Amino acid sequence: MKSKLIIVLLTIIGSAHVRSYANLSADKNVFEINNSDKAFEKVEYKTITVDSLNIFYREAGEISKPTILLLHGFPSSSHMYRDLINDLADSYHVIAPDYPGFGQSSAPAVKQYQYTFDNLSTTIEHFIDKLNIKKTTLYLQDYGGPVGMRIATRRPELIQAIIIQNANAYVDGLGNLLKPLTAYIENKNPETEKAARFFLSPEATKWQYLTGAEDPSKIAPDSYIVDQYYLDRKGNDEIQLALFSNYGTNIALYEKWHQYFVKFKPPMLVVWGKNDEFFVSAGALAYKKNNPTAEIHLLNGGHFLLEEHHLEVSKIIKKFISKKLH
C-alpha cells in the first residue's frame, strides 16, 4: 500500500515538473518570437582597414534606413554611444567609429601618424567612403565637432543634417576650465605641459563625467574607467598632447564653419548638457547666429549628457529627423 502511494506521489510530482517545463519552454518560444523582429537592433562590432589603419566601429540598424554617423569626443570612443545606438537602431542605420589613437582603433606612435584634427577628419572621411555612405546625419560631440565640421565643409553633398552635442563652433562656448589647455597651445613648455597632462589623469576623466550630471549616481563607473584604460596605454599621452596642441586650428576654422552654415543651411539640432563647465551652454545658443532655424535643447546634464539622458536625446532626434528629412 505504501509503495503504491509513493508511486502515485512521484507521478503527480513528475507531471507537475513536465507541465512547468512545457510552460517555461512555451514562454521561451514566445519571448524569442516576440523579439525576432528586433534582430536588426543588435549591435555589431567591426574593424575595417582605412589608410593602412584598423578602424574599429559599432554598427546597428538596417542599411536601407537613414544613416547617422556618431563621432565621439575626448577622452572617449564609440563606447560613449553604446546606449544611444540601441535607442536609435530601430529607426536608423547607426555607425560609430573610433578615431586613430582612441578606443579599439589602431594607435600608431606620433612619429608614424600625424595626430592633427585635419588628419583625423581625413581618416574618418576615407572611412565613410570605404563604407560607401552617400548621405548621412552627423552627430558631433566634443572632438566630433572639429572632425565632423571639416568633413561637412569639404563634402556638403554628404550631409543631410547635423546634430550637435556639447561641441563648439563658437568662442562663446569655451569655458574658463580650458585655460590650461589654451596656455599649452600658445606656449609649450614643461610648466604648461604639466598642467595639460592633468586632463589625462583618472581624476580629470572621472570629473568630466560626474561634474554637471543631474544625478551622479546614475553615471556608470564603467564609462570613465574604460576611457582611462585607453588613456593609460603606453604612448597614448603623446597622442593626446599632440591633439591638445593642435586644438587651436579648430578655433581658426570657426568662421569658415559659420559660412558653411549660412550657405548650405543644414538642418541642425543642438542638444547640450547645460551644466558642462568645459563647453558652456552659451556655445549651444550661439548656433542660432548663423543658422536661425537651429533647434536647441538645453538639458540638465554635463559634458557626457548621454550617460543620463540618452533615451530623452533619442526621442528628440527621432522627432527632429522625422520633421526635417521626411
Coordinates of C-alpha atoms in Angstrom, one line a residue:
M1 CA 0.0 0.0 0.0
K2 CA 2.8 2.3 1.0
S3 CA 4.7 1.5 -2.3
K4 CA 1.6 2.4 -4.4
L5 CA 1.2 5.7 -2.5
I6 CA 4.8 6.7 -3.2
I7 CA 4.4 5.8 -6.9
V8 CA 1.3 7.9 -7.1
L9 CA 3.1 10.9 -5.5
L10 CA 6.1 10.6 -7.7
T11 CA 3.8 10.5 -10.8
I12 CA 2.0 13.7 -9.7
I13 CA 5.3 15.5 -8.9
G14 CA 6.7 14.3 -12.3
S15 CA 3.7 15.5 -14.2
A16 CA 3.9 18.9 -12.5
H17 CA 7.5 19.3 -13.5
V18 CA 6.7 18.3 -17.1
R19 CA 3.9 20.9 -17.2
S20 CA 6.2 23.5 -15.7
Y21 CA 9.0 22.8 -18.1
A22 CA 6.5 22.8 -21.0
N23 CA 5.2 26.2 -19.8
L24 CA 8.8 27.5 -19.5
S25 CA 9.6 26.3 -23.0
A26 CA 6.4 27.9 -24.3
D27 CA 7.3 31.2 -22.6
K28 CA 10.8 31.0 -24.0
N29 CA 9.4 30.4 -27.5
V30 CA 7.0 33.4 -27.1
F31 CA 10.0 35.5 -25.9
E32 CA 12.0 34.5 -28.9
I33 CA 9.2 35.1 -31.4
N34 CA 8.3 38.5 -29.9
N35 CA 12.0 39.6 -30.2
S36 CA 12.7 38.0 -33.6
D37 CA 11.5 41.2 -35.4
K38 CA 14.0 43.2 -33.4
A39 CA 17.1 41.4 -34.7
F40 CA 18.2 44.5 -36.6
E41 CA 18.8 46.3 -33.3
K42 CA 21.7 44.1 -32.4
V43 CA 25.0 46.0 -32.4
E44 CA 27.8 44.6 -34.5
Y45 CA 31.5 45.3 -33.6
K46 CA 33.6 45.5 -36.7
T47 CA 37.1 46.6 -37.9
I48 CA 37.9 47.9 -41.4
T49 CA 41.3 48.9 -42.9
V50 CA 41.5 52.6 -43.8
D51 CA 44.7 54.2 -44.9
S52 CA 46.6 51.2 -43.5
L53 CA 45.0 51.6 -40.1
N54 CA 42.5 49.3 -38.4
I55 CA 39.4 51.4 -37.7
F56 CA 37.0 49.9 -35.2
Y57 CA 33.3 50.8 -35.3
R58 CA 29.9 49.8 -33.9
E59 CA 27.1 49.3 -36.3
A60 CA 23.4 48.7 -35.9
G61 CA 20.1 49.1 -37.7
E62 CA 19.0 48.3 -41.3
I63 CA 21.3 49.7 -44.0
S64 CA 18.3 50.7 -46.0
K65 CA 17.3 53.3 -43.4
P66 CA 18.8 56.8 -43.0
T67 CA 22.4 56.7 -41.7
I68 CA 23.5 58.5 -38.6
L69 CA 27.3 58.8 -38.0
L70 CA 28.2 59.3 -34.4
L71 CA 31.6 61.0 -33.9
H72 CA 32.9 60.8 -30.3
G73 CA 34.8 63.2 -28.1
F74 CA 37.8 63.3 -25.7
P75 CA 38.7 61.2 -23.9
S76 CA 36.1 58.7 -25.0
S77 CA 35.5 56.4 -28.0
S78 CA 32.4 54.9 -29.7
H79 CA 31.8 53.4 -26.2
M80 CA 30.1 56.7 -25.2
Y81 CA 27.4 55.9 -27.7
R82 CA 26.6 52.4 -26.6
D83 CA 23.1 53.3 -25.2
L84 CA 22.2 55.8 -27.9
I85 CA 22.9 53.2 -30.6
N86 CA 20.4 50.8 -29.1
D87 CA 17.9 53.6 -28.8
L88 CA 18.2 54.6 -32.4
A89 CA 18.7 51.3 -34.2
D90 CA 15.0 50.6 -34.6
S91 CA 14.7 53.6 -36.9
Y92 CA 18.1 54.3 -38.4
H93 CA 21.3 52.8 -39.7
V94 CA 23.8 53.8 -36.9
I95 CA 27.6 53.8 -37.2
A96 CA 30.1 54.9 -34.5
P97 CA 33.8 54.7 -35.3
D98 CA 36.8 55.1 -33.0
Y99 CA 39.4 57.6 -34.3
P100 CA 43.1 56.5 -34.7
G101 CA 44.6 56.7 -31.2
F102 CA 41.2 56.1 -29.5
G103 CA 39.3 53.0 -28.3
Q104 CA 39.9 49.9 -30.4
S105 CA 41.3 51.5 -33.5
S106 CA 45.0 51.5 -34.4
A107 CA 47.1 53.8 -32.3
P108 CA 50.4 54.3 -34.1
A109 CA 53.1 56.4 -32.4
V110 CA 53.2 60.1 -33.1
K111 CA 56.1 59.6 -35.4
Q112 CA 54.1 57.2 -37.6
Y113 CA 50.8 59.1 -37.8
Q114 CA 50.2 62.9 -37.7
Y115 CA 47.7 63.5 -34.9
T116 CA 46.0 66.6 -36.0
F117 CA 42.3 67.3 -36.4
D118 CA 42.9 67.7 -40.2
N119 CA 44.3 64.2 -40.3
L120 CA 41.7 62.6 -38.1
S121 CA 39.0 64.1 -40.3
T122 CA 40.7 62.8 -43.4
T123 CA 40.9 59.3 -42.0
I124 CA 37.2 59.4 -41.0
E125 CA 36.2 60.8 -44.4
H126 CA 38.0 57.8 -46.0
F127 CA 36.2 55.5 -43.6
I128 CA 32.9 57.0 -44.8
D129 CA 33.9 56.3 -48.4
K130 CA 35.1 52.8 -47.6
L131 CA 31.6 52.0 -46.2
N132 CA 30.1 53.6 -49.3
I133 CA 28.0 56.0 -47.3
K134 CA 26.5 58.6 -49.7
K135 CA 24.2 60.5 -47.3
T136 CA 24.4 60.8 -43.5
T137 CA 23.3 62.8 -40.5
L138 CA 26.3 63.7 -38.4
Y139 CA 26.2 63.5 -34.6
L140 CA 29.0 65.5 -33.1
Q141 CA 30.2 65.6 -29.5
D142 CA 33.4 67.4 -28.3
Y143 CA 36.2 66.3 -30.7
G144 CA 33.5 65.1 -33.0
G145 CA 32.8 68.8 -33.7
P146 CA 36.1 69.7 -35.4
V147 CA 36.4 66.3 -37.1
G148 CA 32.8 66.3 -38.4
M149 CA 32.8 70.0 -39.4
R150 CA 35.9 69.6 -41.5
I151 CA 34.2 66.8 -43.4
A152 CA 30.9 68.8 -43.8
T153 CA 32.7 71.8 -45.3
R154 CA 34.7 69.6 -47.7
R155 CA 31.7 67.4 -48.6
P156 CA 28.5 69.4 -48.2
E157 CA 26.6 67.0 -50.5
L158 CA 27.2 64.2 -48.0
I159 CA 25.4 65.9 -45.1
Q160 CA 21.6 65.5 -44.5
A161 CA 21.6 67.1 -41.1
I162 CA 23.9 67.9 -38.2
I163 CA 23.2 67.1 -34.5
I164 CA 25.5 69.0 -32.1
Q165 CA 26.0 67.8 -28.5
N166 CA 28.5 69.8 -26.4
A167 CA 30.7 70.5 -29.4
N168 CA 31.9 74.0 -30.1
A169 CA 31.9 76.1 -33.3
Y170 CA 31.9 79.4 -31.4
V171 CA 34.2 81.0 -28.9
D172 CA 31.1 81.7 -26.8
G173 CA 31.2 78.0 -25.7
L174 CA 34.8 77.9 -24.5
G175 CA 34.7 77.7 -20.7
N176 CA 37.3 79.0 -18.3
L177 CA 38.4 75.5 -17.4
L178 CA 40.1 75.2 -20.8
K179 CA 42.6 77.9 -19.8
P180 CA 45.4 75.4 -19.0
L181 CA 45.0 73.9 -22.5
T182 CA 45.0 77.3 -24.1
A183 CA 48.2 78.1 -22.3
Y184 CA 49.7 74.9 -23.6
I185 CA 48.6 75.7 -27.2
E186 CA 50.1 79.2 -27.0
N187 CA 53.4 78.3 -25.3
K188 CA 54.5 74.7 -24.9
N189 CA 57.0 74.3 -22.1
P190 CA 57.4 71.9 -19.1
E191 CA 55.1 74.0 -16.9
T192 CA 52.2 74.3 -19.4
E193 CA 52.7 70.6 -20.3
K194 CA 52.3 69.5 -16.7
A195 CA 49.1 71.4 -16.4
A196 CA 47.8 69.9 -19.7
R197 CA 48.7 66.4 -18.5
F198 CA 46.3 66.8 -15.7
F199 CA 43.5 66.3 -18.2
L200 CA 44.9 62.8 -18.8
S201 CA 44.6 61.7 -15.2
P202 CA 42.0 59.4 -13.7
E203 CA 40.7 62.3 -11.5
A204 CA 40.1 64.5 -14.5
T205 CA 38.4 61.8 -16.5
K206 CA 36.0 61.0 -13.7
W207 CA 35.4 64.7 -13.1
Q208 CA 34.4 65.2 -16.7
Y209 CA 31.7 62.5 -16.4
L210 CA 30.3 63.5 -12.9
T211 CA 30.5 67.3 -12.9
G212 CA 27.3 68.8 -14.1
A213 CA 25.4 65.5 -14.0
E214 CA 21.8 65.8 -12.9
D215 CA 22.3 62.7 -10.7
P216 CA 25.9 61.4 -10.5
S217 CA 24.7 58.1 -9.0
K218 CA 23.3 57.3 -12.5
I219 CA 26.7 57.6 -14.2
A220 CA 28.1 54.1 -14.7
P221 CA 31.7 53.9 -13.5
D222 CA 32.4 51.7 -16.5
S223 CA 32.3 54.9 -18.7
Y224 CA 35.2 56.7 -17.2
I225 CA 37.1 53.6 -16.2
V226 CA 37.1 52.4 -19.9
D227 CA 38.2 55.8 -21.1
Q228 CA 41.1 55.9 -18.6
Y229 CA 42.2 52.4 -19.6
Y230 CA 42.8 53.7 -23.2
L231 CA 44.4 56.9 -22.0
D232 CA 46.9 54.9 -19.8
R233 CA 48.2 52.8 -22.7
K234 CA 51.9 53.3 -23.4
G235 CA 52.4 56.3 -25.7
N236 CA 48.9 57.5 -25.7
D237 CA 49.8 60.5 -23.6
E238 CA 51.9 61.8 -26.5
I239 CA 49.0 61.2 -28.9
Q240 CA 46.6 63.3 -26.7
L241 CA 49.2 66.0 -26.1
A242 CA 49.7 66.3 -29.9
L243 CA 45.9 66.8 -30.3
F244 CA 45.8 69.3 -27.4
S245 CA 48.5 71.4 -29.1
N246 CA 46.6 71.2 -32.4
Y247 CA 43.3 72.3 -30.9
G248 CA 43.9 76.0 -31.9
T249 CA 43.5 75.1 -35.5
N250 CA 39.8 74.4 -34.8
I251 CA 39.2 77.9 -33.4
A252 CA 40.8 79.3 -36.5
L253 CA 38.2 77.5 -38.7
Y254 CA 35.2 78.7 -36.8
E255 CA 34.5 81.5 -39.3
K256 CA 34.7 79.0 -42.2
W257 CA 32.2 76.8 -40.4
H258 CA 29.9 79.8 -39.9
Q259 CA 30.0 80.5 -43.6
Y260 CA 29.1 76.8 -44.3
F261 CA 26.0 77.2 -42.0
V262 CA 24.9 80.3 -43.9
K263 CA 25.5 78.9 -47.4
F264 CA 24.1 75.4 -47.0
K265 CA 21.7 75.8 -44.1
P266 CA 21.9 72.2 -43.0
P267 CA 19.0 71.1 -40.7
M268 CA 20.5 71.4 -37.3
L269 CA 19.6 70.0 -33.9
V270 CA 21.6 71.1 -30.8
V271 CA 21.2 69.0 -27.6
W272 CA 23.5 70.3 -24.9
G273 CA 24.3 69.3 -21.3
K274 CA 23.7 72.8 -19.9
N275 CA 25.9 72.2 -16.8
D276 CA 29.1 71.5 -18.9
E277 CA 31.9 73.5 -17.5
F278 CA 34.3 72.9 -20.4
F279 CA 31.9 73.8 -23.2
V280 CA 29.4 76.1 -21.6
S281 CA 25.7 76.5 -22.7
A282 CA 26.4 79.8 -24.4
G283 CA 28.1 77.7 -27.1
A284 CA 24.8 76.0 -27.8
L285 CA 22.8 79.2 -28.1
A286 CA 25.4 80.6 -30.5
Y287 CA 24.5 78.3 -33.3
K288 CA 21.4 80.5 -33.9
K289 CA 23.7 83.3 -35.0
N290 CA 24.4 81.7 -38.4
N291 CA 21.6 79.1 -38.5
P292 CA 18.5 80.8 -37.2
T293 CA 16.4 77.7 -37.7
A294 CA 18.6 75.5 -35.5
E295 CA 16.5 73.6 -32.9
I296 CA 18.2 73.9 -29.5
H297 CA 17.6 71.8 -26.3
L298 CA 19.4 72.6 -23.1
L299 CA 19.2 69.5 -20.9
N300 CA 20.0 69.1 -17.2
G301 CA 23.3 67.3 -17.6
G302 CA 27.1 67.7 -18.1
H303 CA 29.7 67.1 -20.8
F304 CA 28.7 63.5 -21.2
L305 CA 25.0 64.1 -21.4
L306 CA 24.1 60.7 -22.8
E307 CA 25.2 58.8 -19.7
E308 CA 22.0 60.0 -18.1
H309 CA 19.8 61.3 -20.9
H310 CA 20.4 59.0 -23.9
L311 CA 16.7 58.0 -24.1
E312 CA 15.4 61.6 -24.0
V313 CA 18.0 62.6 -26.6
S314 CA 17.0 59.7 -28.9
K315 CA 13.4 60.8 -28.7
I316 CA 14.4 64.4 -29.6
I317 CA 16.5 63.1 -32.5
K318 CA 13.7 60.9 -33.9
K319 CA 11.2 63.8 -33.8
F320 CA 13.7 66.1 -35.4
I321 CA 14.6 63.8 -38.3
S322 CA 11.1 62.8 -39.0
K323 CA 10.2 66.5 -39.2
K324 CA 13.2 67.7 -41.2
L325 CA 14.1 64.7 -43.5
H326 CA 10.7 63.2 -44.4

